[in-house]
mmCIF file of C-alpha atoms and ligand atoms in Angstrom:
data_model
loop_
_atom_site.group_PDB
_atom_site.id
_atom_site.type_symbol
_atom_site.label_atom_id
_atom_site.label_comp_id
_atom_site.label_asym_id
_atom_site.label_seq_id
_atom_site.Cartn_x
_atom_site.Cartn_y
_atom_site.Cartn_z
ATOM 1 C CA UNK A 1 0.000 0.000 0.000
ATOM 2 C CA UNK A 2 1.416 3.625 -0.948
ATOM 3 C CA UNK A 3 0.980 6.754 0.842
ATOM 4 C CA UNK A 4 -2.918 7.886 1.105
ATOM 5 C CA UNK A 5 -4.403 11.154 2.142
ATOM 6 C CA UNK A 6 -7.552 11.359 3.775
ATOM 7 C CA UNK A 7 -9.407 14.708 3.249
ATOM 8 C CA UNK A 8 -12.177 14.710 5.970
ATOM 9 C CA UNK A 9 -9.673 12.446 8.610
ATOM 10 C CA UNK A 10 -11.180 13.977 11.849
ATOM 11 C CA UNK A 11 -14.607 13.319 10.891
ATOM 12 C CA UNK A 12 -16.678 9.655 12.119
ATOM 13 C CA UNK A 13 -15.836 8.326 8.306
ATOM 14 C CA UNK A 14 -12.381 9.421 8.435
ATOM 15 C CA UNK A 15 -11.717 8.221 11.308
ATOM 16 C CA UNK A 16 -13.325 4.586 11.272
ATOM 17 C CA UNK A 17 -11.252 4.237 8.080
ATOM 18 C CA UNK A 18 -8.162 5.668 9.228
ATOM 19 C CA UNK A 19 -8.573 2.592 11.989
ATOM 20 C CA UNK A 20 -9.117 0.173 9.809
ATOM 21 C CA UNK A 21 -6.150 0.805 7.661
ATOM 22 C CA UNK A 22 -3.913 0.644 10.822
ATOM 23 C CA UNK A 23 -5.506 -2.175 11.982
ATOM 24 C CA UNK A 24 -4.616 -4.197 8.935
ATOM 25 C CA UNK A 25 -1.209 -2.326 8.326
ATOM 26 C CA UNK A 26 0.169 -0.493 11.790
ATOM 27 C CA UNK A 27 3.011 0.992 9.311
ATOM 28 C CA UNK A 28 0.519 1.944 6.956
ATOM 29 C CA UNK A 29 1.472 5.732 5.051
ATOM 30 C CA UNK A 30 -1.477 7.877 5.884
ATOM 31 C CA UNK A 31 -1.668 11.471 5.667
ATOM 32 C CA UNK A 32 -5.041 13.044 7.221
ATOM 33 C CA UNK A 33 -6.221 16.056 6.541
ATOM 34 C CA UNK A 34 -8.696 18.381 8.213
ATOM 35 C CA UNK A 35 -8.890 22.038 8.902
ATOM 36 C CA UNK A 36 -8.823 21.630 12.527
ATOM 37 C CA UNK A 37 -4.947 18.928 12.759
ATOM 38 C CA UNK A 38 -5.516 19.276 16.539
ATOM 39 C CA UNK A 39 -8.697 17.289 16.497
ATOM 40 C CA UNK A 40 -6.543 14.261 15.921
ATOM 41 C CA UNK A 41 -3.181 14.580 18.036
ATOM 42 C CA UNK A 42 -4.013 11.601 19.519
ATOM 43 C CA UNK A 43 -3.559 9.203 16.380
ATOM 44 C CA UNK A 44 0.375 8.758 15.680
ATOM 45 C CA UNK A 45 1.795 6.112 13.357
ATOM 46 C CA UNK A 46 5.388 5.569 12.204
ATOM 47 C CA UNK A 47 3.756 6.389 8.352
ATOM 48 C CA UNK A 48 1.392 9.082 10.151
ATOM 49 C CA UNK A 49 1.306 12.932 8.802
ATOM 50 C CA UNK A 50 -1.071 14.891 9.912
ATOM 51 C CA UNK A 51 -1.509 18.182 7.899
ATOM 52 C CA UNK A 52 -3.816 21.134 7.697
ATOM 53 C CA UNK A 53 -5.891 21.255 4.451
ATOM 54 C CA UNK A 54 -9.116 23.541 3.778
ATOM 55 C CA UNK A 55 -11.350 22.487 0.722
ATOM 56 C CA UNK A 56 -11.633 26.437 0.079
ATOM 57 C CA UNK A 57 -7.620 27.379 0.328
ATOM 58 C CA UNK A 58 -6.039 25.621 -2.601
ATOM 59 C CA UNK A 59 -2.444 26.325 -1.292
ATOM 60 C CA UNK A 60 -3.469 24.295 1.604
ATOM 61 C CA UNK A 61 -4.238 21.512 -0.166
ATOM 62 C CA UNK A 62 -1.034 22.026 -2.501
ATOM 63 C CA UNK A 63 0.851 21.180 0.791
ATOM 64 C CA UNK A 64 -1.435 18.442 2.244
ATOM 65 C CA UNK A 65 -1.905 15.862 -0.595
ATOM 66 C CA UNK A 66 2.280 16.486 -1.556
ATOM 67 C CA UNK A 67 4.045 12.939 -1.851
ATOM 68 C CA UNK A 68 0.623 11.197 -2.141
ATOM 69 C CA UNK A 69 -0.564 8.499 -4.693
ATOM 70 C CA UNK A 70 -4.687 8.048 -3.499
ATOM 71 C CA UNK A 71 -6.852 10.638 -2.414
ATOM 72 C CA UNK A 72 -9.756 9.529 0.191
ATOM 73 C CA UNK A 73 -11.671 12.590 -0.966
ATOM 74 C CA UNK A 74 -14.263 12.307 1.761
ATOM 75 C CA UNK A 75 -17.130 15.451 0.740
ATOM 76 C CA UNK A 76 -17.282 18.739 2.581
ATOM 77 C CA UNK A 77 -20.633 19.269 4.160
ATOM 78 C CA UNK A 78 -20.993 22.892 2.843
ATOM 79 C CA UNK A 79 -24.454 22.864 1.152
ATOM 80 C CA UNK A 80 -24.288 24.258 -2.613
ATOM 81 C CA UNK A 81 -20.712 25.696 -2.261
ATOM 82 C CA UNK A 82 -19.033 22.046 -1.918
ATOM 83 C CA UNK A 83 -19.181 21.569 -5.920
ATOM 84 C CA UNK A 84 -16.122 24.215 -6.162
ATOM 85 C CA UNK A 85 -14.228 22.676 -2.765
ATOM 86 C CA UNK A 86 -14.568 19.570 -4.235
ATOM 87 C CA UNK A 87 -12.823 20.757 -7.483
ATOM 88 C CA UNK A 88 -10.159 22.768 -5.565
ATOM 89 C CA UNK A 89 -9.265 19.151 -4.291
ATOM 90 C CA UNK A 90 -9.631 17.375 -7.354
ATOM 91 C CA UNK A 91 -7.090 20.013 -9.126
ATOM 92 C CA UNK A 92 -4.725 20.080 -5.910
ATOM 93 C CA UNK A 93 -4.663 16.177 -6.674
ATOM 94 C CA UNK A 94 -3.907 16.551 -10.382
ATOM 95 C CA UNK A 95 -0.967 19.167 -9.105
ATOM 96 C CA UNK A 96 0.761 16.501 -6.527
ATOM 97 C CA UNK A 97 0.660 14.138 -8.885
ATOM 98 C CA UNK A 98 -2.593 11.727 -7.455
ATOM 99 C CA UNK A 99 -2.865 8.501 -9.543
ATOM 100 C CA UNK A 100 -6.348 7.546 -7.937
ATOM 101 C CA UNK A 101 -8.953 9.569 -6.341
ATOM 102 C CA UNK A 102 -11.598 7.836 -4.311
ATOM 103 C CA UNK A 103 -14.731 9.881 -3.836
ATOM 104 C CA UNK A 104 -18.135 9.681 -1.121
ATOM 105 C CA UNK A 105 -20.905 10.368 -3.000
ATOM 106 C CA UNK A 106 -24.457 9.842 -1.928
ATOM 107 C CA UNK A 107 -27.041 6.742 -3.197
ATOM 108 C CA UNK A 108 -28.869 7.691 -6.466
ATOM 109 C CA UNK A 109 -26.043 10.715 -6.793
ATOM 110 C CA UNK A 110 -25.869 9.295 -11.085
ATOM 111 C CA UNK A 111 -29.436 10.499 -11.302
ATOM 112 C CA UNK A 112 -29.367 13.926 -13.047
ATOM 113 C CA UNK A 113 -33.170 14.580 -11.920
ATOM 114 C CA UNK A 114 -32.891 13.735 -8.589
ATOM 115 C CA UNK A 115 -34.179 16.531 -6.607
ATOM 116 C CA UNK A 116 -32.338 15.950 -3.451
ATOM 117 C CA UNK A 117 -30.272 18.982 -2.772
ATOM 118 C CA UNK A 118 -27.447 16.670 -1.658
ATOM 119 C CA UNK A 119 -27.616 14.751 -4.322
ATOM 120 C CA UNK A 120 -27.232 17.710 -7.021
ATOM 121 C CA UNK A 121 -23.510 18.219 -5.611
ATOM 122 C CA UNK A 122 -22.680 15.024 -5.554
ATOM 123 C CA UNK A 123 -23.801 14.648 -9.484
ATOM 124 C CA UNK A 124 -21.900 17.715 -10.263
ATOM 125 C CA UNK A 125 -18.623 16.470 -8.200
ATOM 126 C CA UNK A 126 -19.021 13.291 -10.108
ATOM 127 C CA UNK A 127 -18.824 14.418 -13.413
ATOM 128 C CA UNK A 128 -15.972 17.053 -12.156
ATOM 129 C CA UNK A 129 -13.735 14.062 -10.936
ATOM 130 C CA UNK A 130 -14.764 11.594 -14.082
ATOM 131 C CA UNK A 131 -13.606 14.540 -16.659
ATOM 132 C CA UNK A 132 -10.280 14.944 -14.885
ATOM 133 C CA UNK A 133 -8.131 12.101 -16.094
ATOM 134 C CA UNK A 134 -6.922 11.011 -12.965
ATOM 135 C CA UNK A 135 -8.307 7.465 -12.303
ATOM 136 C CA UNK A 136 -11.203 7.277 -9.535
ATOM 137 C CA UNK A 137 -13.890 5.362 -7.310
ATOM 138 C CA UNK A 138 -17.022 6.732 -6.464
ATOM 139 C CA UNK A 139 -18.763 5.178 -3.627
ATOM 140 C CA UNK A 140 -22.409 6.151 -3.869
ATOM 141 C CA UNK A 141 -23.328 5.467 0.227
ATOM 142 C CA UNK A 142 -26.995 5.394 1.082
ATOM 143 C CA UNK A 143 -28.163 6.720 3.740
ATOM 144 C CA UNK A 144 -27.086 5.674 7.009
ATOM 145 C CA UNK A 145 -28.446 2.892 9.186
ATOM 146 C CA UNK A 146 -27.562 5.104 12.007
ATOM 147 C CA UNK A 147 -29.506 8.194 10.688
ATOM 148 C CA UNK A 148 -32.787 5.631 10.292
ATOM 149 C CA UNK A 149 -32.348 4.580 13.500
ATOM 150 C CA UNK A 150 -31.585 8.043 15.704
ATOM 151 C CA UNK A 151 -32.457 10.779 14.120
ATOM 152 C CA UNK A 152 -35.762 9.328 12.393
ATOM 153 C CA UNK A 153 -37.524 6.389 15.191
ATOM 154 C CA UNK A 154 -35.886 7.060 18.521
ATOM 155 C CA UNK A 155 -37.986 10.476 18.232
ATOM 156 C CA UNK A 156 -40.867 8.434 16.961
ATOM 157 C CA UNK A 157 -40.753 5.739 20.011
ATOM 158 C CA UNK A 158 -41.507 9.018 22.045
ATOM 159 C CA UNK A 159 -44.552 10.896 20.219
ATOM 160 C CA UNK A 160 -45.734 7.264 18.495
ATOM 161 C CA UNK A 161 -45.313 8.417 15.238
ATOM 162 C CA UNK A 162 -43.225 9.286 12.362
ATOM 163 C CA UNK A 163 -44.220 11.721 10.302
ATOM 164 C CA UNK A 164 -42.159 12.473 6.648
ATOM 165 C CA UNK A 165 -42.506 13.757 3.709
ATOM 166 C CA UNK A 166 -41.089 10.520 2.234
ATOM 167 C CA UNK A 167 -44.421 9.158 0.787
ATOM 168 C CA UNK A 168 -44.256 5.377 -0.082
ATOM 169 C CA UNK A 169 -40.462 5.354 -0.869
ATOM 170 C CA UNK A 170 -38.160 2.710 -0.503
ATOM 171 C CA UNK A 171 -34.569 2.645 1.004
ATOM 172 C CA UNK A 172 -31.856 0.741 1.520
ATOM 173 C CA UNK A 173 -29.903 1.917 5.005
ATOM 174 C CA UNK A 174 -26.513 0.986 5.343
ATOM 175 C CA UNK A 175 -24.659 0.998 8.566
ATOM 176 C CA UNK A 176 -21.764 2.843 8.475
ATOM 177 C CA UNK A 177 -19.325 0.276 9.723
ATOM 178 C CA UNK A 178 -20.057 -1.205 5.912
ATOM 179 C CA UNK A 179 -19.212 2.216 4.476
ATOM 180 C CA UNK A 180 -16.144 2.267 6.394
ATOM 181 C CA UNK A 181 -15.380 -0.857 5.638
ATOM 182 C CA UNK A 182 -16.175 -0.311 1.835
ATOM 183 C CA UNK A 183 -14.101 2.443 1.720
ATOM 184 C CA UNK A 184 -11.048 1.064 3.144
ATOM 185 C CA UNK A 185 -10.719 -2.148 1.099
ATOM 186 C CA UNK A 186 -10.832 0.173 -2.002
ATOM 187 C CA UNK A 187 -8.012 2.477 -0.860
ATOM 188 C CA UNK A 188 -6.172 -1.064 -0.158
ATOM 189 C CA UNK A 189 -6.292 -2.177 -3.524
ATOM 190 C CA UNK A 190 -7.403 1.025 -5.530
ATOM 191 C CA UNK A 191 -6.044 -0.572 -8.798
ATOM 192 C CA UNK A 192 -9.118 -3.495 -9.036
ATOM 193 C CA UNK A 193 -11.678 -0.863 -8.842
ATOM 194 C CA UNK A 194 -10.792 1.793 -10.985
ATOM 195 C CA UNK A 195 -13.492 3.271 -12.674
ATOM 196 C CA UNK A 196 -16.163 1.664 -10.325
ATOM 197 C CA UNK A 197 -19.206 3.669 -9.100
ATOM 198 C CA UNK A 198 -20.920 1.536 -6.454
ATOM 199 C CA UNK A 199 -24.275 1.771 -4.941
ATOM 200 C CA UNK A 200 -22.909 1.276 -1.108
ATOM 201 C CA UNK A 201 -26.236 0.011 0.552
ATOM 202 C CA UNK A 202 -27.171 -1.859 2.997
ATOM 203 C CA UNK A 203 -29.077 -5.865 3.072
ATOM 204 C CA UNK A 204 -32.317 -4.971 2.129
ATOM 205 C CA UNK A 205 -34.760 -2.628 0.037
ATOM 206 C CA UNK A 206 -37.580 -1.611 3.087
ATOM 207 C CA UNK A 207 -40.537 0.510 2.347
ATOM 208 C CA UNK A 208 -41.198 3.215 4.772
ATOM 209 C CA UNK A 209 -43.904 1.333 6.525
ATOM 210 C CA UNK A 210 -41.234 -1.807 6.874
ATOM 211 C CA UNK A 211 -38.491 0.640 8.590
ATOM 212 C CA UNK A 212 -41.397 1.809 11.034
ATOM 213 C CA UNK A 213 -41.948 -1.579 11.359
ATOM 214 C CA UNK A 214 -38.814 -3.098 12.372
ATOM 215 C CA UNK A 215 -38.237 0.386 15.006
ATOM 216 C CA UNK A 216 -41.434 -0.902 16.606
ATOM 217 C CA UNK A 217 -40.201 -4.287 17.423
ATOM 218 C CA UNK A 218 -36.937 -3.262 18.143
ATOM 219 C CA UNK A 219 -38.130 -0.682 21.115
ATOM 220 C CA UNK A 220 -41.819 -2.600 22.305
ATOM 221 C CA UNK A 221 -43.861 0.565 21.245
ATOM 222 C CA UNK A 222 -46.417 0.917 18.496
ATOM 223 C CA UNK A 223 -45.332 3.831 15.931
ATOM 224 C CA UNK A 224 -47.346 4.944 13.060
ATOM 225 C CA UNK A 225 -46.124 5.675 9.682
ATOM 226 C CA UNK A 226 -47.840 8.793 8.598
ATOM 227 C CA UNK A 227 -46.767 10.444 5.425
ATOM 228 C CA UNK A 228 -46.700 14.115 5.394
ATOM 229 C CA UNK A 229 -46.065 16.989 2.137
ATOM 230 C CA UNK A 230 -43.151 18.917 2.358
ATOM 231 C CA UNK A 231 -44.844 21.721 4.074
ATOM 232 C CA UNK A 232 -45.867 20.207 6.534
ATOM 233 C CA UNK A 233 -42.379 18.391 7.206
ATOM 234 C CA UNK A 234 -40.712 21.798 7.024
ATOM 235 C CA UNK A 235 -42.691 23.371 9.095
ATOM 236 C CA UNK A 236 -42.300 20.626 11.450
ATOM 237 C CA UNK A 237 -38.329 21.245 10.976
ATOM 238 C CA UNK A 238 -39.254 25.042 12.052
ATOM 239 C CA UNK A 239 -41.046 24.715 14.875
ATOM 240 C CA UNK A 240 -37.824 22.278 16.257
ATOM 241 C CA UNK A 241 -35.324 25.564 15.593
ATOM 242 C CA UNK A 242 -33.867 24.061 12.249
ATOM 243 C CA UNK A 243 -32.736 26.197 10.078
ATOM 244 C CA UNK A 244 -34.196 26.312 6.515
ATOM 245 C CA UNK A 245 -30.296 26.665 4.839
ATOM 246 C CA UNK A 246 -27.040 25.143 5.641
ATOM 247 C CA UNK A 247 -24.957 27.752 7.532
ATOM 248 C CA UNK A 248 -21.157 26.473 9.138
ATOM 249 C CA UNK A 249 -21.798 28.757 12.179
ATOM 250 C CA UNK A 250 -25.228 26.661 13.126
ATOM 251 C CA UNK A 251 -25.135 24.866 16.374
ATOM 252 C CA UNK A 252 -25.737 20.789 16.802
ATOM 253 C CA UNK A 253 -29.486 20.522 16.526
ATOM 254 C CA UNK A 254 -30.571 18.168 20.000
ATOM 255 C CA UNK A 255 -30.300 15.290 18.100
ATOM 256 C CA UNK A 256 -26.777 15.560 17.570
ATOM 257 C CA UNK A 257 -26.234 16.547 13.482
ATOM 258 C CA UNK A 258 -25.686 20.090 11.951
ATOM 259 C CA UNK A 259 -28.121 19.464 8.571
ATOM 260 C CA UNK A 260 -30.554 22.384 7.066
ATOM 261 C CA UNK A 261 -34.292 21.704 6.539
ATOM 262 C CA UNK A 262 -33.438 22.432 2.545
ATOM 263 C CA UNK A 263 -31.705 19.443 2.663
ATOM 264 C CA UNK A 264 -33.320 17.009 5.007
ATOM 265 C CA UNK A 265 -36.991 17.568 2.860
ATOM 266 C CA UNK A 266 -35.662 17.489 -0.348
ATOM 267 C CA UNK A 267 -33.870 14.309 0.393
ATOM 268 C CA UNK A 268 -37.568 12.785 1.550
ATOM 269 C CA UNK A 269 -38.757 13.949 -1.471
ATOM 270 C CA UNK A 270 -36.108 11.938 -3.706
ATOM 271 C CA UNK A 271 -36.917 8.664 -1.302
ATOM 272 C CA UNK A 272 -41.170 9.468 -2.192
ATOM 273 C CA UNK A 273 -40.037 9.539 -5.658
ATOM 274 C CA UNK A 274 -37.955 6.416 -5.853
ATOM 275 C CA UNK A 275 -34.302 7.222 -6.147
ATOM 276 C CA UNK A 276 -33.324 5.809 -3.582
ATOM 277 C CA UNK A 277 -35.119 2.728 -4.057
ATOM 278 C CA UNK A 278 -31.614 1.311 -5.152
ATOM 279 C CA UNK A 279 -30.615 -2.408 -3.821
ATOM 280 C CA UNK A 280 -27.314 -3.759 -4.573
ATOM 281 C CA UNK A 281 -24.676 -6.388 -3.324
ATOM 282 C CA UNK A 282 -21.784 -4.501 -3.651
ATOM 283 C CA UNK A 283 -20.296 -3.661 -0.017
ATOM 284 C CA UNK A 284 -20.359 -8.233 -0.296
ATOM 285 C CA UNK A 285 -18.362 -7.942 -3.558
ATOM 286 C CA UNK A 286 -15.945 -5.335 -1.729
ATOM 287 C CA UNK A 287 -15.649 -6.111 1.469
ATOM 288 C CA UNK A 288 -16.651 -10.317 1.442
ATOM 289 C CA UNK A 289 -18.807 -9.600 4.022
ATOM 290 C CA UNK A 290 -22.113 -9.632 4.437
ATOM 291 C CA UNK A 291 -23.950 -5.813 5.502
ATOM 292 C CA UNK A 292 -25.614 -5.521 8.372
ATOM 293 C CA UNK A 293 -29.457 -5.393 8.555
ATOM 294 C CA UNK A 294 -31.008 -1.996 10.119
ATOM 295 C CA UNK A 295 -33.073 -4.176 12.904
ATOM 296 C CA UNK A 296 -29.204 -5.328 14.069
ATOM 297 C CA UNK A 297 -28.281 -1.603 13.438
ATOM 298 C CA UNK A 298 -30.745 -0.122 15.612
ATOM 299 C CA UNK A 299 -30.741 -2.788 17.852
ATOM 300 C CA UNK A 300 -26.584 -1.878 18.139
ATOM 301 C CA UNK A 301 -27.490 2.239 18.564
ATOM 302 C CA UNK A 302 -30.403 2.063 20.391
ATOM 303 C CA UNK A 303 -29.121 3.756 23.705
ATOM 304 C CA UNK A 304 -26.531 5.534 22.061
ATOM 305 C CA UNK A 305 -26.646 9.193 21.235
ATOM 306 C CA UNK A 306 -26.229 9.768 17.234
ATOM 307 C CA UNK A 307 -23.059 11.864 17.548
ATOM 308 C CA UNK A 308 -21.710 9.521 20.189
ATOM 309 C CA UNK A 309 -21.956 6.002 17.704
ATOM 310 C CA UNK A 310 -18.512 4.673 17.357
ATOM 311 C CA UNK A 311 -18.471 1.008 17.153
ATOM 312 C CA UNK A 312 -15.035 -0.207 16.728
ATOM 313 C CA UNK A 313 -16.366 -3.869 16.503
ATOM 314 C CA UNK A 314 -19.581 -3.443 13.626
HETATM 315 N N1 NAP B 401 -24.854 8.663 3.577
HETATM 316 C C1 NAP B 401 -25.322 9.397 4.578
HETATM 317 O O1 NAP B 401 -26.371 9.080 5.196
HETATM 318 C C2 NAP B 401 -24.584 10.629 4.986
HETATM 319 C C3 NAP B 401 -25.020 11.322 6.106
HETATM 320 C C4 NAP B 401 -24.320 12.430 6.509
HETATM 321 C C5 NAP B 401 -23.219 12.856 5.788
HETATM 322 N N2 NAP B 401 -22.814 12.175 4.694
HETATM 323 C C6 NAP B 401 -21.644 12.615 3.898
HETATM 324 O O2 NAP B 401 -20.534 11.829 4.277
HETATM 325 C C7 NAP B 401 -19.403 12.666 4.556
HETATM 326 C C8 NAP B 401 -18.601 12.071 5.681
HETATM 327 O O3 NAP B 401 -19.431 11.888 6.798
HETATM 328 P P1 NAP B 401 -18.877 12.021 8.259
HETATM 329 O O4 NAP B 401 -19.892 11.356 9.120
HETATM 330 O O5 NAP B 401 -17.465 11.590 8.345
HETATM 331 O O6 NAP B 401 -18.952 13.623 8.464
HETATM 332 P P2 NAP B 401 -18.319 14.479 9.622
HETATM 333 O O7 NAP B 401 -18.066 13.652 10.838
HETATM 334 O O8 NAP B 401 -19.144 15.708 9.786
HETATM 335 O O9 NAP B 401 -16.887 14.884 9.011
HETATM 336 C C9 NAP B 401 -16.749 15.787 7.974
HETATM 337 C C10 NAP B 401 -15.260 15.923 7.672
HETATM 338 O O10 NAP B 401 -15.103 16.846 6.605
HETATM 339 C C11 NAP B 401 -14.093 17.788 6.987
HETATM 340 N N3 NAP B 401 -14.387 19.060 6.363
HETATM 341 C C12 NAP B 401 -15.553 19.740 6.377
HETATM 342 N N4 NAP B 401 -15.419 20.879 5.689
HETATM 343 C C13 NAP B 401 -14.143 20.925 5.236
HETATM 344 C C14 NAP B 401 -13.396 21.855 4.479
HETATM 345 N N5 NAP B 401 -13.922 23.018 4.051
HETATM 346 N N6 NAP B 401 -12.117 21.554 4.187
HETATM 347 C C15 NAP B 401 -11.547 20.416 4.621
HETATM 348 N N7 NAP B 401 -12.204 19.481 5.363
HETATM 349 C C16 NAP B 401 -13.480 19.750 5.671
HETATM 350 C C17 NAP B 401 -14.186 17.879 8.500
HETATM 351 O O11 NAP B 401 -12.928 18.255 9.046
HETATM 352 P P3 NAP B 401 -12.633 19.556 9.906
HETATM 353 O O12 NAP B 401 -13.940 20.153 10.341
HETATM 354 O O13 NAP B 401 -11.774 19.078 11.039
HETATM 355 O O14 NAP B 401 -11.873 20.349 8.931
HETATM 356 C C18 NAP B 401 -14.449 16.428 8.858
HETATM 357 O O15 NAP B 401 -13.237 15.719 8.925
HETATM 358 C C19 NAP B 401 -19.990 14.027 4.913
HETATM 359 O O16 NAP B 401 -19.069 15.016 4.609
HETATM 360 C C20 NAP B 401 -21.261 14.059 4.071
HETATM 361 O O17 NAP B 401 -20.955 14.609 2.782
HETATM 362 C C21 NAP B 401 -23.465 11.063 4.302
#
């Protein structure tokens, strides 16, 4: 294995696949990357650098991914303005000489209609890394097992019902050990998957009314599934103290993330309108392993705060 950079190293991805790595190769070369080096003095390595690089200061980034041949390009969480981070990285890469760029993406991010907000950046980063001649992976992850299980039912075990604007969509979660996992066993071996865009999801395709389902078993309460429009569900999102637009300065909402109601809506939308009714056996073909079901997800998370989730041993 030669000398990787992880962009996004202090953040729960980077860091489960920064572990992973050393767990398989304690010598491993690793170079991780964040704007904020201090959030990760405690990880040292013999191959370990860690380096300051900002997706919106191209010098940075000049300096960072130096000496490199992959690039975990793991995506900025700036709503809208990520399209041009994303490129500053994908240039600095091209200027230190990157053979192989491996990108997150999000599930159904190939679908040019898709009208969640995330997934428009992701299409547009796609295209920018597959029209820039170095060689790349895009991992398409769905959404997480640990979102389903935290951020949408542990609120519904309390009122009894869950209320979206996701219609009768149908998903398939995948818990993010399997992303991690994914991820790392294509940095390993970035060679046998060049030019691969996988669908990273999890066992099963569930209908809305199957995930409220399982959440029911797995905490003893009845929940009902009720779907809602989009008004209603931001509206909802506004009366909780959620801002309408991503903004960096915005606090953790109480349930732990830092996501805009733009973003969260639009995303039900694109589940009511079926893309993200994607099903695929790819983290298997990766990884050899099999993904974990959400009802062994949420049985895993379920007295765990969202932001506090880090399960060395999924
Ligand atoms: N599939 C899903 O359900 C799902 C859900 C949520 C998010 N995601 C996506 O998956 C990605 C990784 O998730 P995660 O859980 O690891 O997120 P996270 O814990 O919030 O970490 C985000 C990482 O990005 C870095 N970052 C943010 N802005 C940056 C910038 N301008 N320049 C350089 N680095 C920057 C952060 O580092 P510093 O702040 O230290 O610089 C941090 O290391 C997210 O960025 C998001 O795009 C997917």
């Amino acid at each position: 294995m030669s000398r990787i950079v992880i962009s996004g190293a202090s953040g729960d991805l980077g860091r489960r696949v920064t572990r992973l790595l050393l767990n398989e190769e304690p010598d491993a070369e690793l170079t991780l990357v964040t704007r904020t080096p201090e959030k990760l003095a405690d990880r040292t390595g013999p191959g370990i650098a860690i380096l300051k690089g900002d997706y919106r200061d191209r010098e940075s980034l000049d300096a960072a991914y130096s000496g490199a041949d992959t690039l975990f390009l793991i995506s900025g969480l700036n709503l809208g303005r990520r399209v041009s981070e994303h490129r500053n990285a994908i240039d600095a890469a091209e200027r230190a000489g990157i053979r192989h760029i491996v990108y997150t993406s999000v599930g159904g991010g190939g679908l040019p209609n898709n009208p969640a907000l995330s997934a428009k950046d992701h299409y547009r980063s796609e295209q920018d890394l597959q029209s820039s001649g170095i060689a790349y992976t895009i991992l398409r992850n769905h959404l997480y097992a640990e979102i389903v299980s935290k951020i949408w039912i542990t609120p519904a075990v309390e009122s009894g019902r869950l209320e979206m604007a996701t219609g009768e969509g149908f998903l398939s979660p995948v818990a993010k050990g399997d992303v991690a996992r994914s991820a790392a066993a294509v940095l390993r071996e970035p060679e046998r998957h060049g030019g691969a865009i996988y669908e990273i999801t999890g066992p099963e395709l569930l209908s809305m009314r199957d995930i409220v389902r399982i959440g029911s078993e797995v905490h003893g309460v009845p929940i009902e599934y009720r779907p809602v429009t989009a008004e209603e569900r931001l509206a909802h999102f506004d009366s909780i103290g959620i801002p309408r637009t991503y903004d960096p300065a915005m606090p953790l909402s109480a349930a732990g993330h830092m996501w805009a109601s733009d973003e969260l809506v639009s995303a039900d939308l694109a589940a009511a309108e079926g893309f993200q009714a994607i099903l695929t056996h790819q983290v298997k073909l990766i990884t050899g392993r099999e993904p974990e079901p959400l009802r062994a997800v949420m049985e895993r998370v379920k007295s765990v705060r969202y932001d506090q989730i880090d399960d060395d041993a999924a």
